[in-house]
Tab-separated table of C-alpha atoms in Angstrom:
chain	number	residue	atom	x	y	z
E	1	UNK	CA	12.979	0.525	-28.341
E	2	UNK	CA	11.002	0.176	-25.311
E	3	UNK	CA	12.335	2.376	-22.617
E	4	UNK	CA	12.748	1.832	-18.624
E	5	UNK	CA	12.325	4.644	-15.913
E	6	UNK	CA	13.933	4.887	-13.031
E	7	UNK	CA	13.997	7.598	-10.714
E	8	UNK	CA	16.622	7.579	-7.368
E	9	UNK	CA	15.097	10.106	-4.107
E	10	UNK	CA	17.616	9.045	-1.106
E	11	UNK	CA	15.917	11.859	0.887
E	12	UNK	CA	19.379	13.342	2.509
E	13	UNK	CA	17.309	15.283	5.048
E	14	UNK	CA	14.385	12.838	6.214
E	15	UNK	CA	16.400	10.564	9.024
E	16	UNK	CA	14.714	8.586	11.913
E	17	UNK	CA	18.189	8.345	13.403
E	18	UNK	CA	21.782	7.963	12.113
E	19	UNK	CA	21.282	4.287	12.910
E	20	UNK	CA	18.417	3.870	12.031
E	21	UNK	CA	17.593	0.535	9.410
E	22	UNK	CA	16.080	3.317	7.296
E	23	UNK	CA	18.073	5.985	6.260
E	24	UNK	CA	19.209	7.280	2.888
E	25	UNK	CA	21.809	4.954	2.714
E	26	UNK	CA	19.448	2.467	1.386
E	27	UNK	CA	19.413	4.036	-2.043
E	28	UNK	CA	22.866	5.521	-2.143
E	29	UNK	CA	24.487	1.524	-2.373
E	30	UNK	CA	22.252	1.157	-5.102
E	31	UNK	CA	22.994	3.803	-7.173
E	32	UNK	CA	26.842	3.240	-6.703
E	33	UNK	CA	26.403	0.105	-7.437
E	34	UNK	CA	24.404	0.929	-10.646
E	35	UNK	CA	27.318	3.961	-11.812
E	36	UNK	CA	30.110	1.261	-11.162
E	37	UNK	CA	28.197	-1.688	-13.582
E	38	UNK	CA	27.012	1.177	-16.900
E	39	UNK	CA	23.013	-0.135	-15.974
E	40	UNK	CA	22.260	3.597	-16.503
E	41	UNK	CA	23.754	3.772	-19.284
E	42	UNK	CA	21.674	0.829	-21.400
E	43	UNK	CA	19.723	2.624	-24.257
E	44	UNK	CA	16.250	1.278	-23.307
E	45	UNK	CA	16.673	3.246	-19.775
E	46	UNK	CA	15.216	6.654	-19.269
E	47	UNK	CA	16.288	8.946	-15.842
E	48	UNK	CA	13.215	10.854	-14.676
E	49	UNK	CA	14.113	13.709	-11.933
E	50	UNK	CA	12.011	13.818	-8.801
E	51	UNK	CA	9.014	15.805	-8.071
E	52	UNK	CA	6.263	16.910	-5.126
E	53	UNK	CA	3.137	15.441	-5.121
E	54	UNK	CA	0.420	17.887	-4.842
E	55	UNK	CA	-2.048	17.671	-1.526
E	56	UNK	CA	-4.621	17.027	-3.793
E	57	UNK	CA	-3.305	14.189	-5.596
E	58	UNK	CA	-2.484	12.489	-2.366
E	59	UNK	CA	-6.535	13.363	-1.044
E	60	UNK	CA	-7.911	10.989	-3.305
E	61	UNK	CA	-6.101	8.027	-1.830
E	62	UNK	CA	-5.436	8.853	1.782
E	63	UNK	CA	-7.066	12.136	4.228
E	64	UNK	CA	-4.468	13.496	6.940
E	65	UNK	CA	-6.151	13.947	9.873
E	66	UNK	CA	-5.893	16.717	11.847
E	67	UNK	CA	-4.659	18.467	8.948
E	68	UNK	CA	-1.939	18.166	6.701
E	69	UNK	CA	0.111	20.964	8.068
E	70	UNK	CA	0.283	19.341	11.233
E	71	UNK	CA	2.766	16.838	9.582
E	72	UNK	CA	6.229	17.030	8.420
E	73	UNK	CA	5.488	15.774	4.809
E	74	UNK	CA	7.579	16.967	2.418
E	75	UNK	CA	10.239	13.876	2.375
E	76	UNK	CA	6.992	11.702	1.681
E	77	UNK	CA	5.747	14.254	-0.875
E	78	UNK	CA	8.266	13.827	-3.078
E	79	UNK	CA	9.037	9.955	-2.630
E	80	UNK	CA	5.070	9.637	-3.901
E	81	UNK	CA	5.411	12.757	-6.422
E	82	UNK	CA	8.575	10.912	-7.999
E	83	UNK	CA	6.185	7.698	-8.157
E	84	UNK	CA	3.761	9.711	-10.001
E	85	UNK	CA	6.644	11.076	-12.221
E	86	UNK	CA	6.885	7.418	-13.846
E	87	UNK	CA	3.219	6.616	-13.600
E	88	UNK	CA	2.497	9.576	-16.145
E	89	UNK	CA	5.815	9.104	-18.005
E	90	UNK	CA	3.835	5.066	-18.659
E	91	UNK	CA	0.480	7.550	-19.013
E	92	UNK	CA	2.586	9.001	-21.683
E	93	UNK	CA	3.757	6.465	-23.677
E	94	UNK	CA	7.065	6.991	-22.772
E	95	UNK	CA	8.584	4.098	-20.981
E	96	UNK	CA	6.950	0.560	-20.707
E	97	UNK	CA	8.071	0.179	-17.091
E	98	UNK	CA	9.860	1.774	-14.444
E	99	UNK	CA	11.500	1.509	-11.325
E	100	UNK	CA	11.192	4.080	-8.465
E	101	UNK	CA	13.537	3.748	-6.288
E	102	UNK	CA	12.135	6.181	-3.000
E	103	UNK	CA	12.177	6.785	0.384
E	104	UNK	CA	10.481	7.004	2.536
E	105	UNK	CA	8.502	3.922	1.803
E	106	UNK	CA	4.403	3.878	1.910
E	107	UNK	CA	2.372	0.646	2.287
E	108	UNK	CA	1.957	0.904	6.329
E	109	UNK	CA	0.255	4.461	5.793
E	110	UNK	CA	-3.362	3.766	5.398
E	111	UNK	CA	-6.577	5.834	4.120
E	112	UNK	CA	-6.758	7.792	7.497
E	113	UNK	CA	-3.221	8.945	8.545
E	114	UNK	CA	-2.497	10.550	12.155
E	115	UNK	CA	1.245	10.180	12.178
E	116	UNK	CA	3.708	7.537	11.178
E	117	UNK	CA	3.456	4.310	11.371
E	118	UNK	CA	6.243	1.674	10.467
E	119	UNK	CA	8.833	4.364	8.681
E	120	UNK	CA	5.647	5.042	6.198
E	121	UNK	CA	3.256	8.378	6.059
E	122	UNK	CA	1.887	8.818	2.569
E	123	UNK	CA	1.136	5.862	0.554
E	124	UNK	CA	3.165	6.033	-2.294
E	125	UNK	CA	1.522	3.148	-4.470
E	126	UNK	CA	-2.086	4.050	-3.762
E	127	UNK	CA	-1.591	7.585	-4.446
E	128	UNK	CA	-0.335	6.613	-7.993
E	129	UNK	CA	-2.929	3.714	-8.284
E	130	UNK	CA	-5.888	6.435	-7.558
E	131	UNK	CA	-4.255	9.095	-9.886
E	132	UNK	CA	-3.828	6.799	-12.533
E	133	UNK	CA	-7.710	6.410	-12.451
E	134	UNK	CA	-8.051	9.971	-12.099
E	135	UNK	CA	-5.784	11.494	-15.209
E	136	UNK	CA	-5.542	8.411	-17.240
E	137	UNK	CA	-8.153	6.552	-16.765
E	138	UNK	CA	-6.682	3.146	-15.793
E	139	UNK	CA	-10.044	1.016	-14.596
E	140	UNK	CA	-8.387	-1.976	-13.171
E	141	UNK	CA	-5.514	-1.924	-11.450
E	142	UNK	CA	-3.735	-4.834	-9.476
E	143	UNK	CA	-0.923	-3.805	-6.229
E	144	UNK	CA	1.005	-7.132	-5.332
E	145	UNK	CA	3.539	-6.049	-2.449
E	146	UNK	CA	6.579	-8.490	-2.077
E	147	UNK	CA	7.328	-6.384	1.011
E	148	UNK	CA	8.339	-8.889	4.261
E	149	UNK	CA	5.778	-6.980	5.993
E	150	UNK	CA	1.933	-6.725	5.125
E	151	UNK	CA	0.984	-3.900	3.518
E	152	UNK	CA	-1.722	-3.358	6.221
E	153	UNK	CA	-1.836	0.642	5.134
E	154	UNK	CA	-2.517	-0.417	1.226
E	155	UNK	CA	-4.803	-2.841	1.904
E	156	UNK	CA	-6.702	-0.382	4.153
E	157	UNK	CA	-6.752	2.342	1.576
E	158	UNK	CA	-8.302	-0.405	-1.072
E	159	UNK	CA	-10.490	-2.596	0.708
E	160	UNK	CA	-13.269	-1.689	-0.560
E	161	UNK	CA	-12.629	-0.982	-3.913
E	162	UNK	CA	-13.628	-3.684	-6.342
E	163	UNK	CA	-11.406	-2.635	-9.188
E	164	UNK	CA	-8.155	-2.652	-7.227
E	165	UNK	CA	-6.610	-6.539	-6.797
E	166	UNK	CA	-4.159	-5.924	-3.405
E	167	UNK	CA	-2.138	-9.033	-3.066
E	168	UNK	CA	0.546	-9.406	-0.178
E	169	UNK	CA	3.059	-12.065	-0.371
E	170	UNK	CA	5.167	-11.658	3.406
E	171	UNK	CA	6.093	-13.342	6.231
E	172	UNK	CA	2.941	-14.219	8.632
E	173	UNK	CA	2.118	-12.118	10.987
E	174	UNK	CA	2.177	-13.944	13.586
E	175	UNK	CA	5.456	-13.978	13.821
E	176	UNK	CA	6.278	-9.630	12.654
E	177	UNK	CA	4.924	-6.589	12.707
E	178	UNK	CA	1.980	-5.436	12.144
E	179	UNK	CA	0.372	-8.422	13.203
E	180	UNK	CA	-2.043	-8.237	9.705
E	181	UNK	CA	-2.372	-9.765	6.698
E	182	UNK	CA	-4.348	-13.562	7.402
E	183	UNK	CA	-5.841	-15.612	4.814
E	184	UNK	CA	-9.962	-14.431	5.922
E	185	UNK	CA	-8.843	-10.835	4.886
E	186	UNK	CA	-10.442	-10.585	1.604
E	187	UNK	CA	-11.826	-7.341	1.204
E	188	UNK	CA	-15.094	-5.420	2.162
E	189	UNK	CA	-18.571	-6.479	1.691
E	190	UNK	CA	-18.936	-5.059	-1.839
E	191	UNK	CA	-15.439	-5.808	-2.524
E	192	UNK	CA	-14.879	-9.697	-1.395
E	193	UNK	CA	-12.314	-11.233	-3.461
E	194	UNK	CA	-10.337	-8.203	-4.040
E	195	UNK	CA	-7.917	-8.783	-0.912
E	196	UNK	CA	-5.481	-12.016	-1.393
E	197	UNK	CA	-3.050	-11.956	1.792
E	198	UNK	CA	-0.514	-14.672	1.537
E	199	UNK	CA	1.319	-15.296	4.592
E	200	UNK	CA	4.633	-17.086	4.789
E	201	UNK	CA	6.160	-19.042	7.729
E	202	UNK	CA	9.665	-17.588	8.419
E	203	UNK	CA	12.308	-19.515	6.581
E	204	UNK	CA	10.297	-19.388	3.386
E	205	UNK	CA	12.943	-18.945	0.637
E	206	UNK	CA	13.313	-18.813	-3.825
E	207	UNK	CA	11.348	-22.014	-3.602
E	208	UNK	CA	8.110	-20.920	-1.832
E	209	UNK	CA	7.921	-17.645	-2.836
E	210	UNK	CA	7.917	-18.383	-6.612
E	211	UNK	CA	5.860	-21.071	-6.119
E	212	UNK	CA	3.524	-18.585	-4.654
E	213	UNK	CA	3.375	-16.241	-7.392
E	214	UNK	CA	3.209	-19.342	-10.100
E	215	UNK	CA	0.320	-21.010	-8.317
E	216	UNK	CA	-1.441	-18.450	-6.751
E	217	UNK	CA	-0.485	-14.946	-7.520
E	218	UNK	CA	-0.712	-15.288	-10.907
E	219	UNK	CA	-3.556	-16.884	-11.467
E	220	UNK	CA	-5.714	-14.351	-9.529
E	221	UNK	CA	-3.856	-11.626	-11.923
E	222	UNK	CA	-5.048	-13.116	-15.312
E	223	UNK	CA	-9.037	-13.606	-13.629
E	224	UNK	CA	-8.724	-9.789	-12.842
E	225	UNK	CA	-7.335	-9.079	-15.720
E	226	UNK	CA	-5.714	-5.637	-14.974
E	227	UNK	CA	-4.702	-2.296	-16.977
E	228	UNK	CA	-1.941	-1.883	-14.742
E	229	UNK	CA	0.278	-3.839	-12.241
E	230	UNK	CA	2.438	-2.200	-9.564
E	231	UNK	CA	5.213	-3.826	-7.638
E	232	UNK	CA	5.434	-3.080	-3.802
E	233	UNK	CA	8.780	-3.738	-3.914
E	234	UNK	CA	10.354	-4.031	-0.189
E	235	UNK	CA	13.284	-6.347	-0.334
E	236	UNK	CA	13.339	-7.666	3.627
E	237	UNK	CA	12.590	-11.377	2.123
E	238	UNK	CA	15.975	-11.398	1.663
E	239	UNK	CA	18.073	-13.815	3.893
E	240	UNK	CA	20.258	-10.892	5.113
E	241	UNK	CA	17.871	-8.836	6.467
E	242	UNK	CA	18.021	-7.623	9.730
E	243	UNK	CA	13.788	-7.539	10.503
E	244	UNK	CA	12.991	-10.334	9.263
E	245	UNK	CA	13.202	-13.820	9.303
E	246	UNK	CA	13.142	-15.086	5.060
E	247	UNK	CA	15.156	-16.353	2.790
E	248	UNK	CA	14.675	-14.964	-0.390
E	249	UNK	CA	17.943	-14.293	-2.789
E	250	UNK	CA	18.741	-11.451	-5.570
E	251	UNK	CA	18.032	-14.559	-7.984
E	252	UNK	CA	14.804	-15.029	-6.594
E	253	UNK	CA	13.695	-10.942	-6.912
E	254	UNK	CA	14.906	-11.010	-10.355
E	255	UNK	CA	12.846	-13.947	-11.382
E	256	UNK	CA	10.033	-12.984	-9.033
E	257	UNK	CA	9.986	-9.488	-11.450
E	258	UNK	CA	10.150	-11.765	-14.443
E	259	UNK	CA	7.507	-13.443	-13.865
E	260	UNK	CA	4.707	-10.756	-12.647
E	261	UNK	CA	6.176	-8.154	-15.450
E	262	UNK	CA	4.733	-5.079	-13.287
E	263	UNK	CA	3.943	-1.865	-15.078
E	264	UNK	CA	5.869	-0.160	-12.389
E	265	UNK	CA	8.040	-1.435	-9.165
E	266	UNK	CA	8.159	1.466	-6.212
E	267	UNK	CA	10.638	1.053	-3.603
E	268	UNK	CA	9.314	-0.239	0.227
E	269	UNK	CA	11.062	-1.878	2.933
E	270	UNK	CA	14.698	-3.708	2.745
E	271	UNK	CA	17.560	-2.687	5.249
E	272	UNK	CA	20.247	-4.774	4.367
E	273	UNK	CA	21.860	-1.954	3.423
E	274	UNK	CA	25.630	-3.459	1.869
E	275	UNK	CA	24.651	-7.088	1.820
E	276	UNK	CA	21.672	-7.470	0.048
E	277	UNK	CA	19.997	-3.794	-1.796
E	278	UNK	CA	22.583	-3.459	-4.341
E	279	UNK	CA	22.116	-6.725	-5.568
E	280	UNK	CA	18.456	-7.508	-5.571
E	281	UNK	CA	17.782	-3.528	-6.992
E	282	UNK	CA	19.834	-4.718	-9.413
E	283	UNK	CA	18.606	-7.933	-10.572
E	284	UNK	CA	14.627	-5.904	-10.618
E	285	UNK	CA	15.969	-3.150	-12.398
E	286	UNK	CA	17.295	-5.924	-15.211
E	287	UNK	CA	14.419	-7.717	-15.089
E	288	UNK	CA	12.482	-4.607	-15.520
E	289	UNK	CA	15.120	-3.925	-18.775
E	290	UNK	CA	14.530	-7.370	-20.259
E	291	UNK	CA	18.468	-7.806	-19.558
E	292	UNK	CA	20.146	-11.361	-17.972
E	293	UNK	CA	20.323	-11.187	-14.012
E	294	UNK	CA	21.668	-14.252	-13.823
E	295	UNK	CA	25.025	-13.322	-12.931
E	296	UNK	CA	23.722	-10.647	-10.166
E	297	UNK	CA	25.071	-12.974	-6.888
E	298	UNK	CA	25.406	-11.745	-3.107
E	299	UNK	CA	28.824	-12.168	-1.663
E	300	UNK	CA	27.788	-15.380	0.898
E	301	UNK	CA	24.954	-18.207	0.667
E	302	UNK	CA	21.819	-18.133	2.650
E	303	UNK	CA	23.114	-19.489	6.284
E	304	UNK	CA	19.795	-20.761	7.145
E	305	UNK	CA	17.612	-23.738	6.424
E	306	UNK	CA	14.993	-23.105	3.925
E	307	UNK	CA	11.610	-24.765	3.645
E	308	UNK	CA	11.688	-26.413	0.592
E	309	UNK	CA	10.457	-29.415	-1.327
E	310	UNK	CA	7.515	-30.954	-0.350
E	311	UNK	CA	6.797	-28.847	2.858
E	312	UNK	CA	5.976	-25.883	0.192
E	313	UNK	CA	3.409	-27.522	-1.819
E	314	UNK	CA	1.949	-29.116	1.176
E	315	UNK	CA	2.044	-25.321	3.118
E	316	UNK	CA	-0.047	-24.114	0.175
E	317	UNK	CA	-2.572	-26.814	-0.263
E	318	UNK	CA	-3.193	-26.244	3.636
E	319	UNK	CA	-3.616	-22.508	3.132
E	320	UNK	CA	-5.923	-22.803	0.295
E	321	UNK	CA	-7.873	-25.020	1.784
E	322	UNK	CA	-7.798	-22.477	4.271
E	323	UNK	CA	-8.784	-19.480	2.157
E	324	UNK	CA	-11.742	-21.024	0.280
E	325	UNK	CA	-13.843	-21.864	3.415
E	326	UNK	CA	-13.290	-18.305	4.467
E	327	UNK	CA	-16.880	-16.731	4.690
E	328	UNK	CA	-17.592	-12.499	5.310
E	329	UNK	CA	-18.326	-11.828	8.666
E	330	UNK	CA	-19.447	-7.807	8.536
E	331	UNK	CA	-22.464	-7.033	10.075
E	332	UNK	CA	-25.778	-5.028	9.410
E	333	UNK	CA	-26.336	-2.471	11.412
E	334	UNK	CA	-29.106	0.234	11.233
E	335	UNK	CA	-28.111	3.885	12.855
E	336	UNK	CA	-29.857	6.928	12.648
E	337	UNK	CA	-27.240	9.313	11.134
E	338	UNK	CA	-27.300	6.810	8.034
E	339	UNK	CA	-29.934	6.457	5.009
E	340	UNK	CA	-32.523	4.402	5.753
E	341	UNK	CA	-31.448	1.129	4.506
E	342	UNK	CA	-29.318	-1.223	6.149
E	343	UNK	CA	-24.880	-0.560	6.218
E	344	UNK	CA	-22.574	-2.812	6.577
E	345	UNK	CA	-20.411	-2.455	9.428
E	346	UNK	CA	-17.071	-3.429	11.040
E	347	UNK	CA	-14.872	-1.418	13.864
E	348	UNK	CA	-10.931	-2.118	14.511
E	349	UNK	CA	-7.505	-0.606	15.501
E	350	UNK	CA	-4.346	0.832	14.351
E	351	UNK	CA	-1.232	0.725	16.318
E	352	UNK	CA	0.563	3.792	15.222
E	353	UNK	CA	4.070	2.423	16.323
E	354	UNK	CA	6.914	5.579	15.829
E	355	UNK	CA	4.903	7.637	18.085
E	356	UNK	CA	3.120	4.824	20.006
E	357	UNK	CA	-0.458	5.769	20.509
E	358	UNK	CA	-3.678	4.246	18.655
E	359	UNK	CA	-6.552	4.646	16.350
E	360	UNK	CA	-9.871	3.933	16.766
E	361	UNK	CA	-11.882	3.784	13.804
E	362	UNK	CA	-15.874	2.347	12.951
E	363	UNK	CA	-17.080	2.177	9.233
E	364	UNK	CA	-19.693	2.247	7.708
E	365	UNK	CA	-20.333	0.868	4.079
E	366	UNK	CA	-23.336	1.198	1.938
E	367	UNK	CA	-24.057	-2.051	0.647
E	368	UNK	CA	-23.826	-1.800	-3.658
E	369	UNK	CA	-23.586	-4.113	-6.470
E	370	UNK	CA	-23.063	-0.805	-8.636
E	371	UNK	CA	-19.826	0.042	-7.228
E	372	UNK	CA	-17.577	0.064	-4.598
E	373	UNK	CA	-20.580	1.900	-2.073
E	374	UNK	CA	-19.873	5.090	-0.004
E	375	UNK	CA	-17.963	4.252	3.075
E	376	UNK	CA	-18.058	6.442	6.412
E	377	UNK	CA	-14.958	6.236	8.556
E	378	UNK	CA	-15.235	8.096	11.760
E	379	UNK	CA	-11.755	8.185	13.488
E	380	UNK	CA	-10.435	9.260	16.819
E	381	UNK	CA	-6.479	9.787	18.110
E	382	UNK	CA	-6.612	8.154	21.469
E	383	UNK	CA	-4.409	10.358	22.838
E	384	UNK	CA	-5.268	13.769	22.007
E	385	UNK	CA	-8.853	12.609	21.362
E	386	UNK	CA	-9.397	14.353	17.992
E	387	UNK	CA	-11.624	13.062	15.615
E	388	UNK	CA	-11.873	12.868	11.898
E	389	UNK	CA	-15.160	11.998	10.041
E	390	UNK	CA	-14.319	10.787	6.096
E	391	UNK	CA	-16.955	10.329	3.957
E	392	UNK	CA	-15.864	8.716	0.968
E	393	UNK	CA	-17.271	8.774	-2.543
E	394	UNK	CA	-15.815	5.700	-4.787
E	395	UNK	CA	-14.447	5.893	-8.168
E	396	UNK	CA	-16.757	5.244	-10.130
E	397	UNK	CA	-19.488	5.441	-7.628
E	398	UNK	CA	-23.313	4.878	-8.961
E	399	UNK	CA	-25.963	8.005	-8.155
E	400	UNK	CA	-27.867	6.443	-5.228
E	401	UNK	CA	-23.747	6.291	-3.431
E	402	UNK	CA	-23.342	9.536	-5.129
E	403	UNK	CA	-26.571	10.880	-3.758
E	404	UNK	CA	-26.377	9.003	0.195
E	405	UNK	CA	-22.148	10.273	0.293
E	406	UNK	CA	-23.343	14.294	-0.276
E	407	UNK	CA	-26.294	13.328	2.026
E	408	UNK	CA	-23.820	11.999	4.873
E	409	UNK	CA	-21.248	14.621	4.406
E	410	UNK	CA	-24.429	17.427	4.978
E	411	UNK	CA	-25.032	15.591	8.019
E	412	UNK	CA	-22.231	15.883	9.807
E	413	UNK	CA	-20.074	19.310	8.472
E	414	UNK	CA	-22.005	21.307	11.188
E	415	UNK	CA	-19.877	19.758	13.671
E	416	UNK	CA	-16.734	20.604	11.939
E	417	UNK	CA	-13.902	21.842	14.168
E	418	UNK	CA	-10.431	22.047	15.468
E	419	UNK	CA	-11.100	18.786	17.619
E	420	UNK	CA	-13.774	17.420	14.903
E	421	UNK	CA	-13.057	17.626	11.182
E	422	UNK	CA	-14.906	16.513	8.387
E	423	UNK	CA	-13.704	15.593	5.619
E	424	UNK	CA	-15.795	14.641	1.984
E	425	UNK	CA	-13.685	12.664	0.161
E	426	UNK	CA	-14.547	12.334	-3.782
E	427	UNK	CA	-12.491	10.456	-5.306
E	428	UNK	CA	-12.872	11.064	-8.906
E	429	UNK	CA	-12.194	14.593	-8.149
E	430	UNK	CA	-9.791	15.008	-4.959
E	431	UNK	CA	-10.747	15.743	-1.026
E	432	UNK	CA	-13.662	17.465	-1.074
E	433	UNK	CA	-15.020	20.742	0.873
E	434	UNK	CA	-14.700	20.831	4.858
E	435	UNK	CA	-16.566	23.968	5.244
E	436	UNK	CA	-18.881	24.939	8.537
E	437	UNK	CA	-21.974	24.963	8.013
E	438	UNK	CA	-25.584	23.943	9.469
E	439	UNK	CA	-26.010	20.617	9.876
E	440	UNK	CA	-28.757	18.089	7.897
E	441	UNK	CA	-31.961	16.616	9.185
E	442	UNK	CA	-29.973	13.383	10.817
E	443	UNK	CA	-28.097	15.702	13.069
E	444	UNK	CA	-24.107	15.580	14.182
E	445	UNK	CA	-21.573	13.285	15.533
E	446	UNK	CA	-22.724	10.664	18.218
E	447	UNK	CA	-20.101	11.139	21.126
E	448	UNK	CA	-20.693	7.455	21.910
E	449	UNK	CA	-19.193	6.097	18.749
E	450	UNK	CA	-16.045	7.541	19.959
């Protein structure tokens, strides 16, 4: 029989607040409510027990900047660890799917982390997407987040990766935090295509948003053609919840999972604690099962007007219209701390918004048809001014990225100290070595990039 994971971490002693939206009782409703109906007890589901994700596992995906012992991680340690537990339970043959059912959530934190940032810290879903690649060997792998919110932080972790197909389905930013997530967002320059953002106007309800996955997000899945599909799977698109502005029903999550069959759904956003997590965990967790969720119903009706009918279809035709005349804008830039040819080159923000301060960041890709290209991010905290350089090395990466990501990373690790830390990311084979040393030919860190 084919088997389904799940795995429950309510994270008793991580709190933002006793009233906080996030807090552990977003899990503990769920898992009543699972005890109570005998779910658990269905002989195609298997109970995995938590675990810590190693600092080395989490390196390939994300680098925490100072340092990782300048952070309070262990909460967001084991939410990604227990992700991991059902990624190599599926690496194992053992289940089919699973559900992981964690907190805290992930998809805000992003591939440099300072702090947190919208409840999130690690990224649970890249960390298992990267060590999937790593220990499995998974090649293609496709992220479609059904979180309210845009996953800005996944998105950032996997824009330039051209074997990882991030697709965000939530309400526009225009209108909610973080302000991300528009149609011309389609990835990096060797990696165009890879990004599909699908904003929603507020009101959006069943209608839309399975419209959106039949017409578009699907689609785009069978062109990719991935080895393995996870489910960001925040549940704020439900009409009850107090963030947001949707109207999405249990009915429509359950049907939603029907139809994208992911390989694994990990927990995100939702904070309707009593009035709407019980029931749409529920109705993923059968859908997951292959069980009927028909009969999984919230208590009252959606008390708002949902955009239905022909405003959908014509919403959609306008914002694929929209996406297809969408052209890259990075630029070329020549600087004399890269190889000699030409990088592509883009610089931009992050609002850090639990602790209110700012990141500055510039990157630098090489351009590559071979793979996703070595990428330079240099960093800085704009309020205690310290600054993180990240050379990355791609999966996968050919041996002239190989060769100009050891060359960068040479470069720069004679500047490496409390205030400026250097980081060599590989990513087939974890964070790489920060040591001091002397510096390369091209010399250190340009203060005025900063």
């Amino acid at each position: 029989m084919n088997k389904t994971g799940i795995l429950f971490f309510p994270a008793f002693d991580w709190s933002l607040g006793e009233r906080h939206p996030e807090r552990e009782e977003r899990l503990l409703y769920t898992q009543e409510q699972m005890f109570e109906e005998g779910v658990l007890d269905f002989p195609q589901v298997r109970q995995y027990a938590p675990a810590l994700c190693p600092l080395d596992v989490v390196a390939r995906a994300q680098v925490v900047l100072p340092e990782p012992r300048d952070h309070s991680l262990e909460a967001h340690l084991i939410a990604a660890g227990s992700a991991v537990v059902l990624a190599e339970a599926w690496g194992r043959g053992e289940i089919v799917n699973g559900f992981a059912l964690v907190r805290p959530p992930g998809h805000h934190a992003g591939a440099l982390v300072w702090g947190n940032r919208g409840f999130c810290t690690l990224n649970n879903v890249a960390i298992v997407a990267n060590e999937l690649r790593a220990r499995h060997g998974v090649g293609r792998i496709a992220v479609v987040d059904t979180d309210v919110h845009h996953g800005d932080g996944s998105q950032d972790v996997f824009f330039h990766d051209p074997n990882v197909l991030f697709i965000s389905l939530h309400q526009d930013g225009r209108t909610l935090f973080p302000g991300t997530g528009a149609v011309r967002e389609q990835g990096g320059p060797n990696a165009w295509g890879a990004t599909v953002n699908i904003p929603l106007p507020p009101g959006m309800g069943d209608e839309g948003v399975l419209y959106a996955v039949r017409e578009i997000v699907l689609p785009v899945l069978e062109e990719f053609e991935p080895d393995f599909v996870i489910n960001s799977a925040g549940q704020d698109n439900h009409f009850t919840d107090p963030l947001a502005a949707m109207n999405v029903t249990a009915q429509g999550y359950g049907k939603m999972t029907e139809l994208l069959r992911p390989d694994l759904a990990v927990l995100e956003g939702g904070y309707a604690i009593q009035g709407a997590l019980p029931y749409v965990n529920m109705a993923i967790f059968l859908a997951l099962c292959g069980e009927d969720y028909s009969g999984v119903r919230e208590p009252c009706d959606v008390p708002r007007e949902e955009i239905s009918g022909r405003a959908v279809r014509e919403y959609f035709r306008g914002m694929e219209a929209e996406r297809a005349g969408v052209r890259p804008q990075w630029r070329r830039v020549s600087e004399s701390f890269l190889p000699s040819e030409n990088w592509f080159f883009r610089e931009f923000g992050v609002f850090y918004d639990t602790e209110c301060f700012k990141e500055k960041r510039r990157e630098y890709v090489r351009p590559c048809a071979d793979c996703g290209g070595t990428v330079l991010m240099m960093s800085q905290h704009t309020m205690t001014y310290e600054r993180g350089v990240v050379v990355r090395i791609p999966f996968g990466a050919c041996p002239a990225c190989r060769l100009a990501g050891e060359d960068l990373y040479e470069s720069f690790r004679g500047q490496e100290s409390r205030m400026n830390r250097v980081v060599l990311q590989d990513q087939e084979g974890g964070e790489g070595d920060t040591r001091t040393g002397e510096g390369g030919s091209r010399g250190g860190l340009p203060a005025q990039l900063f």
